[in-house]
GROMACS .gro file of C-alpha atoms in nm:
model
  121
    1UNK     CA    1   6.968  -2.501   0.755
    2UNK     CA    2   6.669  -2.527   0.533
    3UNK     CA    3   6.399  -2.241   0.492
    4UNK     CA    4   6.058  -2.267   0.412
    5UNK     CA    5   5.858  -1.965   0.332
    6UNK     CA    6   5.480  -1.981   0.257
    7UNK     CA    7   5.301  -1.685   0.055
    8UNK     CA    8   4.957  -1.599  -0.111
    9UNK     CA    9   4.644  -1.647   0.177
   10UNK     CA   10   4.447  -1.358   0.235
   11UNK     CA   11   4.091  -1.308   0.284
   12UNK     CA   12   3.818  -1.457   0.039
   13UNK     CA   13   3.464  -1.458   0.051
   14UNK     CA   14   3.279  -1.785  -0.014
   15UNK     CA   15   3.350  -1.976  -0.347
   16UNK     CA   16   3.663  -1.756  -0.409
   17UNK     CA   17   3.975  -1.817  -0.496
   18UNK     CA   18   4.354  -1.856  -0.392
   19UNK     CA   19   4.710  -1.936  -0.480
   20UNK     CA   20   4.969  -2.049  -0.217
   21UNK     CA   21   5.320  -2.110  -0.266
   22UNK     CA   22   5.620  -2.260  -0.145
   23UNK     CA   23   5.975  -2.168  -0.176
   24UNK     CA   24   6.216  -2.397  -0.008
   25UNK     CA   25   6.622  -2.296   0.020
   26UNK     CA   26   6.946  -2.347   0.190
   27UNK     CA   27   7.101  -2.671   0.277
   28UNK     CA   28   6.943  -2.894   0.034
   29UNK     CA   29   7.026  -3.178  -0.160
   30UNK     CA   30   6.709  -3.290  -0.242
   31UNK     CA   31   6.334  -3.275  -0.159
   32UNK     CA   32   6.155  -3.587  -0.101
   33UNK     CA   33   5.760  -3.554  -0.064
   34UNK     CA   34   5.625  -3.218   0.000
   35UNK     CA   35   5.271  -3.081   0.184
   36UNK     CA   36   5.063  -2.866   0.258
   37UNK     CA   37   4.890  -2.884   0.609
   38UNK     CA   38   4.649  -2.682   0.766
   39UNK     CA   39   4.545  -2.608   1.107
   40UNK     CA   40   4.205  -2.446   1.252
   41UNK     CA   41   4.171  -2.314   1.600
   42UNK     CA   42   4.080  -2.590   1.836
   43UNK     CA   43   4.181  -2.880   1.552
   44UNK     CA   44   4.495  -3.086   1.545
   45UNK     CA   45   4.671  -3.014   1.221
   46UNK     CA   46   4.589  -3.179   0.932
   47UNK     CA   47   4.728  -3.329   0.558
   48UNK     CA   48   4.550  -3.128   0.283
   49UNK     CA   49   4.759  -3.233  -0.020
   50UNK     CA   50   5.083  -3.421  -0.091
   51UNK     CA   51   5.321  -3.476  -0.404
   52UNK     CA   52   5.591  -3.672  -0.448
   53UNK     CA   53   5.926  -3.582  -0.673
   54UNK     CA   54   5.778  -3.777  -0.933
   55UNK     CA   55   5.433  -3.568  -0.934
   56UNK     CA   56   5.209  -3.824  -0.744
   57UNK     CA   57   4.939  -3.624  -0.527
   58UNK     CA   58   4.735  -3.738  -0.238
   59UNK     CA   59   4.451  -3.492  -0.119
   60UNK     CA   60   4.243  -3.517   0.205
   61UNK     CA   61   3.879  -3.621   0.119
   62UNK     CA   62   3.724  -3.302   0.201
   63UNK     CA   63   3.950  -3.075  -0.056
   64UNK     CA   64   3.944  -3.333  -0.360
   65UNK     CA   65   3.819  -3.154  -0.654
   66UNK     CA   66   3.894  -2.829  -0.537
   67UNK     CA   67   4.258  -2.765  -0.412
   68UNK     CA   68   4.558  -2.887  -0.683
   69UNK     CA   69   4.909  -2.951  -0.538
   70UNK     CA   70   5.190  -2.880  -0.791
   71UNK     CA   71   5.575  -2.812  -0.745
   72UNK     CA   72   5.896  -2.741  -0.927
   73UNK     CA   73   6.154  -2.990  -0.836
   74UNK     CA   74   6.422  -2.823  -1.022
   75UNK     CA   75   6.309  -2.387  -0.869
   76UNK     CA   76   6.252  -2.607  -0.504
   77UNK     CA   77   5.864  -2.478  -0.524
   78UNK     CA   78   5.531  -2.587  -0.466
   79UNK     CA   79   5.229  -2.447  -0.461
   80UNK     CA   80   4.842  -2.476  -0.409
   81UNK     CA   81   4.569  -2.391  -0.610
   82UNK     CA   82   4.242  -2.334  -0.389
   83UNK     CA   83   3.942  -2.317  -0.586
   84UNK     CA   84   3.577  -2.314  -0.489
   85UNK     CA   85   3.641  -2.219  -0.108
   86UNK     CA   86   3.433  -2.289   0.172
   87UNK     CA   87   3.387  -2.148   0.527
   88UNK     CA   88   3.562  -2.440   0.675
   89UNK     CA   89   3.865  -2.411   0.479
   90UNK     CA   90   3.970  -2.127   0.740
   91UNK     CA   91   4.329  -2.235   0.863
   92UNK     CA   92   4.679  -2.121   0.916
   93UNK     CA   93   4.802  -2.344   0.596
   94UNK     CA   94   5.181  -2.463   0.636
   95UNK     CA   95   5.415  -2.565   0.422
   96UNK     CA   96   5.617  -2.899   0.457
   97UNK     CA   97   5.907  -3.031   0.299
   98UNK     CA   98   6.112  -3.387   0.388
   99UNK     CA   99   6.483  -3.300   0.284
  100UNK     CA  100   6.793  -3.420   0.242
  101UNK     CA  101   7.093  -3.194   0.301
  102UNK     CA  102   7.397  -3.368   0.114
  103UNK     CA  103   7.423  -3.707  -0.033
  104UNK     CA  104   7.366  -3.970   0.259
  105UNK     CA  105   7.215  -3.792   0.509
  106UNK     CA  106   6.847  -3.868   0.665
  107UNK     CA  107   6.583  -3.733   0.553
  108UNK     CA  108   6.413  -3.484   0.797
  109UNK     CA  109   6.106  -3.262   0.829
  110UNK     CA  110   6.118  -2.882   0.775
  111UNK     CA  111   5.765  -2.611   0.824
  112UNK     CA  112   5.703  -2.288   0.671
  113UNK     CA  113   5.547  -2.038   0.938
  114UNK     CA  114   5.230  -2.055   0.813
  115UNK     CA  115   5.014  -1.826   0.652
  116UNK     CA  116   4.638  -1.742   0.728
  117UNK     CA  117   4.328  -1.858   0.498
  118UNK     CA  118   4.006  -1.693   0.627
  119UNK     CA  119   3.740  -1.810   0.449
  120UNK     CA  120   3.401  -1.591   0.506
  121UNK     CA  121   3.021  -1.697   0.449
   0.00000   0.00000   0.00000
């Protein structure tokens, strides 16, 4: 079993400020590429940033030059940095992990529960 538990939204007005993080445990032999997703009411969930064991990042269009994606391969963490916040950053943001429980096994998906970002104008 692998956990995933998110930590750090809140409520922020406008051009604020906020920290998630990421702490993965259990059953794991290693973490391939980790996430953060979000998901507003009404939207389909969606990549926000990405970062590979090696530190490579990929960030959705519409968060590049705000949010910054960075983990610690050896603690099993990750976190987000969200600067300059708008309105429509409003989401339950989730976690995401690919891991591998022992030597040779498939890699497979594992979610945080999500924690709230409510952005207001």
């Amino acid at each position: 079993q692998v956990q995933l538990v998110e930590s750090g939204g809140g409520l922020v007005q406008a051009g604020g400020s906020l920290r998630l993080s990421c702490a993965a445990s259990g059953s794991i032999f290693s973490i391939n590429t980790m996430g953060w997703y979000r998901q507003a009411p009404g939207n389909e969930r969606e990549l926000v940033a990405a970062i590979t064991p090696g530190g490579s990042t990929n960030y959705a269009d519409s968060v590049k030059g705000r949010f910054t994606i960075s983990r610690d391969n050896a603690k099993h963490t990750m976190s987000l940095q969200l600067n300059s916040l708008k309105p429509e950053d409003t989401a339950v943001y989730y976690c995401n992990a690919r891991v591998t429980a022992y030597w040779g096994a498939t890699l497979n998906d594992h979610w945080g529960q999500g924690t709230q970002v409510t952005v207001s104008s």
